[in-house]
Amino acid sequence: MCEYKNCKMCPRECGIDRTRNAGVCGATDKIKVALVSVHDYEEPCISGKNGSGTVFFSNCNLRCVYCQNFKISRNGYGKEITSTRLAEIFLEQQKRGVNNINLVTPTMYVDGIIEAIKIAKSNGLTIPIVYNSSGYEKVETIKKLKGYVDIYLPDFKYATNRLALRYSGVNNYVESAISSIKEMINQVGKPKFNDEGIMTSGVIIRHMILPNNILNSKMVLKRISEEFKNDTLVSVMAQYFPTGEAEKYPEINRKINKEELEEIQDYLVELNIENGYIQELGEHEEEYVPNFDLSNVE
């Protein structure tokens, strides 16, 4: 059953009739996409040599003040399309030779995405589907994706709801992320790879280090080691730079520094977390942000 008339697809459960008005996330019942691209900056087992076939959806159910995709997540830039057109996009991406279809911030459009996957598979889609989200998910919504998604790429942003409320405007992030990631693992199992080292199924948990919040990162990583053990890969991201509304929050209005990254690297060793990735510090983190220009959408 489509939930758009009384939307409770995410843990906000705002109950808005999205056939008439936008939800708290900014989305209506129409799928909205800002960019279709071949992306080379995901984890090596996702992008590989051929790139990941990203589809960037507009709007977001988590309202992070520092979002690096602010133009589309908070300002809603994009173009409305049908599930039929989305299915065509999936097949076009496959023809470009990408490793997978990478659904970026898809939570608000799950019903339409499932319909698109059905259409695309009936017309020859064979590459894995990646569900790339903030981790702010409902178990019931993730359960609907069983059999349609091969790889889950959730964030685990916060260890406390106090921080989640301050930076993302929600007070139930931690329990939502843990319960939904458990369901993801239950569906797709431990990571599997093809002969080229490209992931074919499994879960990668991402965590982005925030400046002046090293304790949060340590608590998140400890929680991951306790809750999920060796059932997932872990990807620690150092690409944070202040954007969006970050300037209103002095403690996060800078990039992370070398000392902060090294402290997290040491803690990963202490926790014996070996399966995954950690980014190096760069000088131009802004380069990770795509140019949202509606390429390949129409």
Coordinates of C-alpha atoms in Angstrom, one line a residue:
M1 CA 0.0 0.0 0.0
C2 CA 1.3 3.4 -0.9
E3 CA 1.9 5.6 2.2
Y4 CA 2.0 8.9 0.5
K5 CA -1.5 9.9 1.7
N6 CA -0.6 9.6 5.3
C7 CA 3.2 9.5 5.1
K8 CA 4.9 7.5 7.7
M9 CA 7.8 6.2 5.5
C10 CA 10.5 7.5 7.8
P11 CA 10.9 7.8 11.5
R12 CA 9.5 11.3 11.5
E13 CA 6.0 9.8 10.8
C14 CA 4.8 13.3 9.9
G15 CA 1.5 11.9 8.5
I16 CA 1.2 14.5 5.8
D17 CA -0.8 13.8 2.7
R18 CA 1.9 14.1 0.1
T19 CA -0.5 13.9 -2.7
R20 CA -1.6 17.4 -1.7
N21 CA 1.3 18.9 0.2
A22 CA 5.0 18.4 0.7
G23 CA 6.1 16.4 3.7
V24 CA 8.6 17.7 6.3
C25 CA 11.2 16.2 4.0
G26 CA 10.1 18.5 1.2
A27 CA 8.9 15.7 -1.1
T28 CA 5.5 15.2 -2.6
D29 CA 4.2 12.0 -4.1
K30 CA 6.2 12.7 -7.3
I31 CA 9.8 11.3 -7.7
K32 CA 12.3 14.2 -8.0
V33 CA 15.8 13.8 -9.3
A34 CA 18.6 16.3 -9.5
L35 CA 21.4 14.4 -11.3
V36 CA 22.2 11.1 -13.0
S37 CA 25.9 10.5 -13.2
V38 CA 28.8 8.1 -13.3
H39 CA 30.4 8.6 -9.9
D40 CA 34.1 7.8 -9.2
Y41 CA 34.3 8.9 -5.6
E42 CA 32.4 6.2 -3.7
E43 CA 34.3 3.4 -1.8
P44 CA 36.6 1.5 -4.1
C45 CA 34.4 -1.6 -4.0
I46 CA 31.4 0.5 -5.2
S47 CA 33.0 2.8 -7.8
G48 CA 35.9 0.6 -9.0
K49 CA 37.2 1.4 -12.5
N50 CA 33.8 1.8 -14.2
G51 CA 32.1 4.1 -11.7
S52 CA 28.9 3.9 -9.8
G53 CA 25.7 4.8 -11.6
T54 CA 24.4 7.4 -9.2
V55 CA 20.8 8.8 -9.2
F56 CA 20.7 11.8 -6.8
F57 CA 17.1 12.3 -5.5
S58 CA 16.0 15.7 -4.4
N59 CA 14.8 16.5 -0.8
C60 CA 15.7 14.6 2.4
N61 CA 14.0 13.3 5.5
L62 CA 17.0 14.2 7.6
R63 CA 17.6 18.0 7.8
C64 CA 21.4 18.2 8.5
V65 CA 22.6 21.8 8.8
Y66 CA 26.0 20.8 7.3
C67 CA 24.7 18.8 4.3
Q68 CA 27.1 18.8 1.4
N69 CA 24.3 18.4 -1.0
F70 CA 22.3 21.3 0.5
K71 CA 21.1 22.5 -3.0
I72 CA 19.1 19.4 -3.5
S73 CA 18.5 18.0 0.0
R74 CA 17.3 21.2 1.7
N75 CA 16.5 23.5 -1.2
G76 CA 14.8 20.8 -3.2
Y77 CA 16.4 21.5 -6.6
G78 CA 15.5 18.8 -9.2
K79 CA 13.0 17.6 -11.8
E80 CA 9.9 15.5 -11.2
I81 CA 9.8 12.2 -13.2
T82 CA 7.7 9.1 -13.3
S83 CA 8.7 5.6 -12.2
T84 CA 8.7 4.6 -15.9
R85 CA 11.3 7.3 -16.7
L86 CA 13.3 6.3 -13.6
A87 CA 13.4 2.7 -14.9
E88 CA 14.7 4.0 -18.2
I89 CA 17.4 5.9 -16.3
F90 CA 18.5 2.7 -14.6
L91 CA 18.8 0.9 -18.0
E92 CA 20.7 3.9 -19.5
Q93 CA 23.1 3.7 -16.6
Q94 CA 23.7 0.0 -17.2
K95 CA 24.5 0.7 -20.8
R96 CA 27.2 3.2 -19.6
G97 CA 28.9 0.2 -18.1
V98 CA 28.7 1.2 -14.4
N99 CA 29.1 -1.3 -11.6
N100 CA 25.7 -0.6 -10.0
I101 CA 22.7 1.6 -9.7
N102 CA 23.3 3.9 -6.7
L103 CA 20.2 5.5 -5.2
V104 CA 21.3 8.5 -3.3
T105 CA 18.9 9.8 -0.6
P106 CA 16.0 7.6 -1.8
T107 CA 13.9 7.2 1.4
M108 CA 11.0 9.5 0.4
Y109 CA 10.4 7.7 -2.9
V110 CA 10.7 4.1 -1.9
D111 CA 7.3 3.1 -3.4
G112 CA 8.1 4.7 -6.8
I113 CA 11.6 3.3 -6.8
I114 CA 10.3 -0.3 -6.2
E115 CA 8.0 0.2 -9.2
A116 CA 10.9 1.5 -11.3
I117 CA 13.1 -1.5 -10.3
K118 CA 10.4 -3.9 -11.3
I119 CA 10.0 -2.3 -14.7
A120 CA 13.7 -2.1 -15.3
K121 CA 14.4 -5.7 -14.3
S122 CA 11.6 -6.8 -16.7
N123 CA 13.5 -5.0 -19.4
G124 CA 17.0 -6.4 -18.7
L125 CA 18.4 -4.6 -15.7
T126 CA 20.9 -7.0 -14.1
I127 CA 23.5 -4.9 -12.1
P128 CA 23.2 -4.5 -8.3
I129 CA 21.0 -1.9 -6.7
V130 CA 22.7 0.3 -4.0
Y131 CA 20.5 2.0 -1.4
N132 CA 22.6 5.0 -0.2
S133 CA 20.9 6.8 2.8
S134 CA 21.4 8.8 5.9
G135 CA 20.6 5.9 8.1
Y136 CA 17.4 7.6 9.4
E137 CA 15.1 4.8 8.3
K138 CA 12.2 2.8 9.5
V139 CA 12.5 -1.0 9.7
E140 CA 9.1 -1.3 8.0
T141 CA 10.3 0.7 5.0
I142 CA 13.5 -1.2 4.7
K143 CA 11.5 -4.5 4.8
K144 CA 9.6 -3.4 1.7
L145 CA 13.0 -3.3 -0.2
K146 CA 13.8 -7.0 0.4
G147 CA 14.6 -8.6 -3.0
Y148 CA 15.0 -5.2 -4.7
V149 CA 18.2 -3.9 -3.0
D150 CA 21.5 -5.7 -3.1
I151 CA 23.8 -3.3 -1.3
Y152 CA 23.0 -1.0 1.6
L153 CA 25.1 2.1 2.2
P154 CA 23.7 3.7 5.3
D155 CA 25.3 6.5 7.4
F156 CA 25.7 6.2 11.1
K157 CA 26.1 9.8 12.0
Y158 CA 25.5 10.2 15.7
A159 CA 25.9 8.2 18.9
T160 CA 23.5 10.5 20.9
N161 CA 20.2 12.0 20.0
R162 CA 21.3 15.2 21.6
L163 CA 23.7 15.8 18.7
A164 CA 21.1 14.4 16.2
L165 CA 18.6 17.1 17.4
R166 CA 21.2 19.9 17.3
Y167 CA 22.5 19.1 13.8
S168 CA 19.7 17.2 12.0
G169 CA 16.5 18.2 13.9
V170 CA 15.5 14.7 15.0
N171 CA 15.4 13.1 18.5
N172 CA 15.2 9.4 17.5
Y173 CA 18.2 9.0 15.2
V174 CA 20.3 6.5 17.1
E175 CA 17.6 3.8 17.6
S176 CA 16.3 4.3 14.1
A177 CA 19.8 3.8 12.5
I178 CA 20.6 0.7 14.6
S179 CA 17.3 -1.1 14.0
S180 CA 17.2 -0.3 10.3
I181 CA 20.9 -1.4 9.8
K182 CA 20.1 -4.7 11.5
E183 CA 17.3 -5.2 9.0
M184 CA 19.6 -4.4 6.1
I185 CA 22.1 -7.0 7.3
N186 CA 19.4 -9.5 7.8
Q187 CA 18.3 -9.0 4.2
V188 CA 21.6 -9.1 2.3
G189 CA 24.0 -10.8 4.7
K190 CA 27.8 -10.2 4.9
P191 CA 29.6 -8.4 2.1
K192 CA 30.2 -10.4 -1.1
F193 CA 32.4 -9.4 -4.1
N194 CA 33.0 -10.4 -7.7
D195 CA 36.4 -11.5 -9.1
E196 CA 37.3 -7.8 -9.7
G197 CA 36.7 -6.9 -6.1
I198 CA 33.4 -5.0 -6.8
M199 CA 30.8 -5.5 -4.1
T200 CA 27.7 -7.5 -5.2
S201 CA 25.8 -7.6 -2.0
G202 CA 26.2 -6.6 1.7
V203 CA 26.3 -3.5 3.9
I204 CA 28.8 -0.7 4.2
I205 CA 28.3 1.6 7.2
R206 CA 29.5 5.2 6.7
H207 CA 30.5 7.6 9.4
M208 CA 31.7 11.2 8.7
I209 CA 33.9 12.8 11.3
L210 CA 32.7 16.2 12.4
P211 CA 35.2 18.7 13.8
N212 CA 35.2 19.1 17.6
N213 CA 33.1 15.9 17.8
I214 CA 35.7 13.2 18.1
L215 CA 34.0 11.7 21.1
N216 CA 30.9 11.2 19.0
S217 CA 32.9 9.4 16.3
K218 CA 34.5 7.1 18.9
M219 CA 31.1 6.3 20.4
V220 CA 29.7 5.6 16.9
L221 CA 32.5 3.3 16.0
K222 CA 32.3 1.5 19.3
R223 CA 28.6 1.0 18.8
I224 CA 29.2 -0.4 15.4
S225 CA 31.8 -2.9 16.7
E226 CA 29.4 -4.0 19.4
E227 CA 26.2 -4.1 17.4
F228 CA 27.3 -5.4 14.0
K229 CA 30.7 -7.1 14.7
N230 CA 32.1 -8.3 11.3
D231 CA 28.8 -8.3 9.4
T232 CA 29.5 -5.1 7.6
L233 CA 32.3 -3.0 6.2
V234 CA 33.0 0.4 7.8
S235 CA 33.8 3.5 5.9
V236 CA 35.2 6.5 7.9
M237 CA 34.9 9.7 6.0
A238 CA 37.2 12.7 6.5
Q239 CA 35.7 14.9 3.7
Y240 CA 33.7 17.3 6.0
F241 CA 33.8 20.9 5.1
P242 CA 31.5 23.6 6.4
T243 CA 28.6 24.3 4.1
G244 CA 24.9 24.8 4.2
E245 CA 24.1 26.4 7.6
A246 CA 27.2 25.2 9.3
E247 CA 28.4 28.8 9.9
K248 CA 25.7 29.1 12.5
Y249 CA 27.3 26.4 14.6
P250 CA 30.8 27.6 15.5
E251 CA 32.1 24.2 16.6
I252 CA 31.6 22.7 13.2
N253 CA 32.5 25.8 11.1
R254 CA 35.8 24.3 10.0
K255 CA 37.3 21.2 8.4
I256 CA 38.6 18.4 10.6
N257 CA 42.4 18.5 11.3
K258 CA 45.2 16.0 11.1
E259 CA 45.2 15.4 14.9
E260 CA 41.5 14.6 14.9
L261 CA 41.8 12.1 12.0
E262 CA 44.8 10.4 13.6
E263 CA 42.9 10.0 16.9
I264 CA 40.2 8.2 15.0
Q265 CA 42.7 6.1 13.1
D266 CA 44.2 5.0 16.4
Y267 CA 40.8 4.2 17.9
L268 CA 40.0 2.0 14.9
V269 CA 43.1 0.0 15.7
E270 CA 42.1 -0.2 19.4
L271 CA 38.6 -1.5 18.4
N272 CA 40.2 -4.0 16.0
I273 CA 38.0 -2.7 13.1
E274 CA 39.9 -3.8 10.0
N275 CA 37.3 -4.4 7.3
G276 CA 36.6 -1.1 5.5
Y277 CA 38.0 2.2 4.5
I278 CA 39.2 5.5 5.9
Q279 CA 39.7 8.6 3.9
E280 CA 42.8 10.7 3.9
L281 CA 42.6 14.4 4.5
G282 CA 42.4 16.5 1.3
E283 CA 42.8 20.1 0.5
H284 CA 39.7 20.4 -1.8
E285 CA 36.9 18.4 -0.2
E286 CA 34.4 20.5 -2.2
E287 CA 35.4 18.4 -5.2
Y288 CA 33.4 15.5 -3.8
V289 CA 30.2 17.5 -4.3
P290 CA 28.7 16.9 -7.7
N291 CA 27.4 19.7 -10.0
F292 CA 23.7 19.2 -9.7
D293 CA 22.6 20.3 -13.2
L294 CA 19.9 17.8 -14.1
S295 CA 22.3 15.9 -16.3
N296 CA 20.8 12.7 -17.9
V297 CA 17.5 13.3 -16.0
E298 CA 15.2 14.2 -18.9

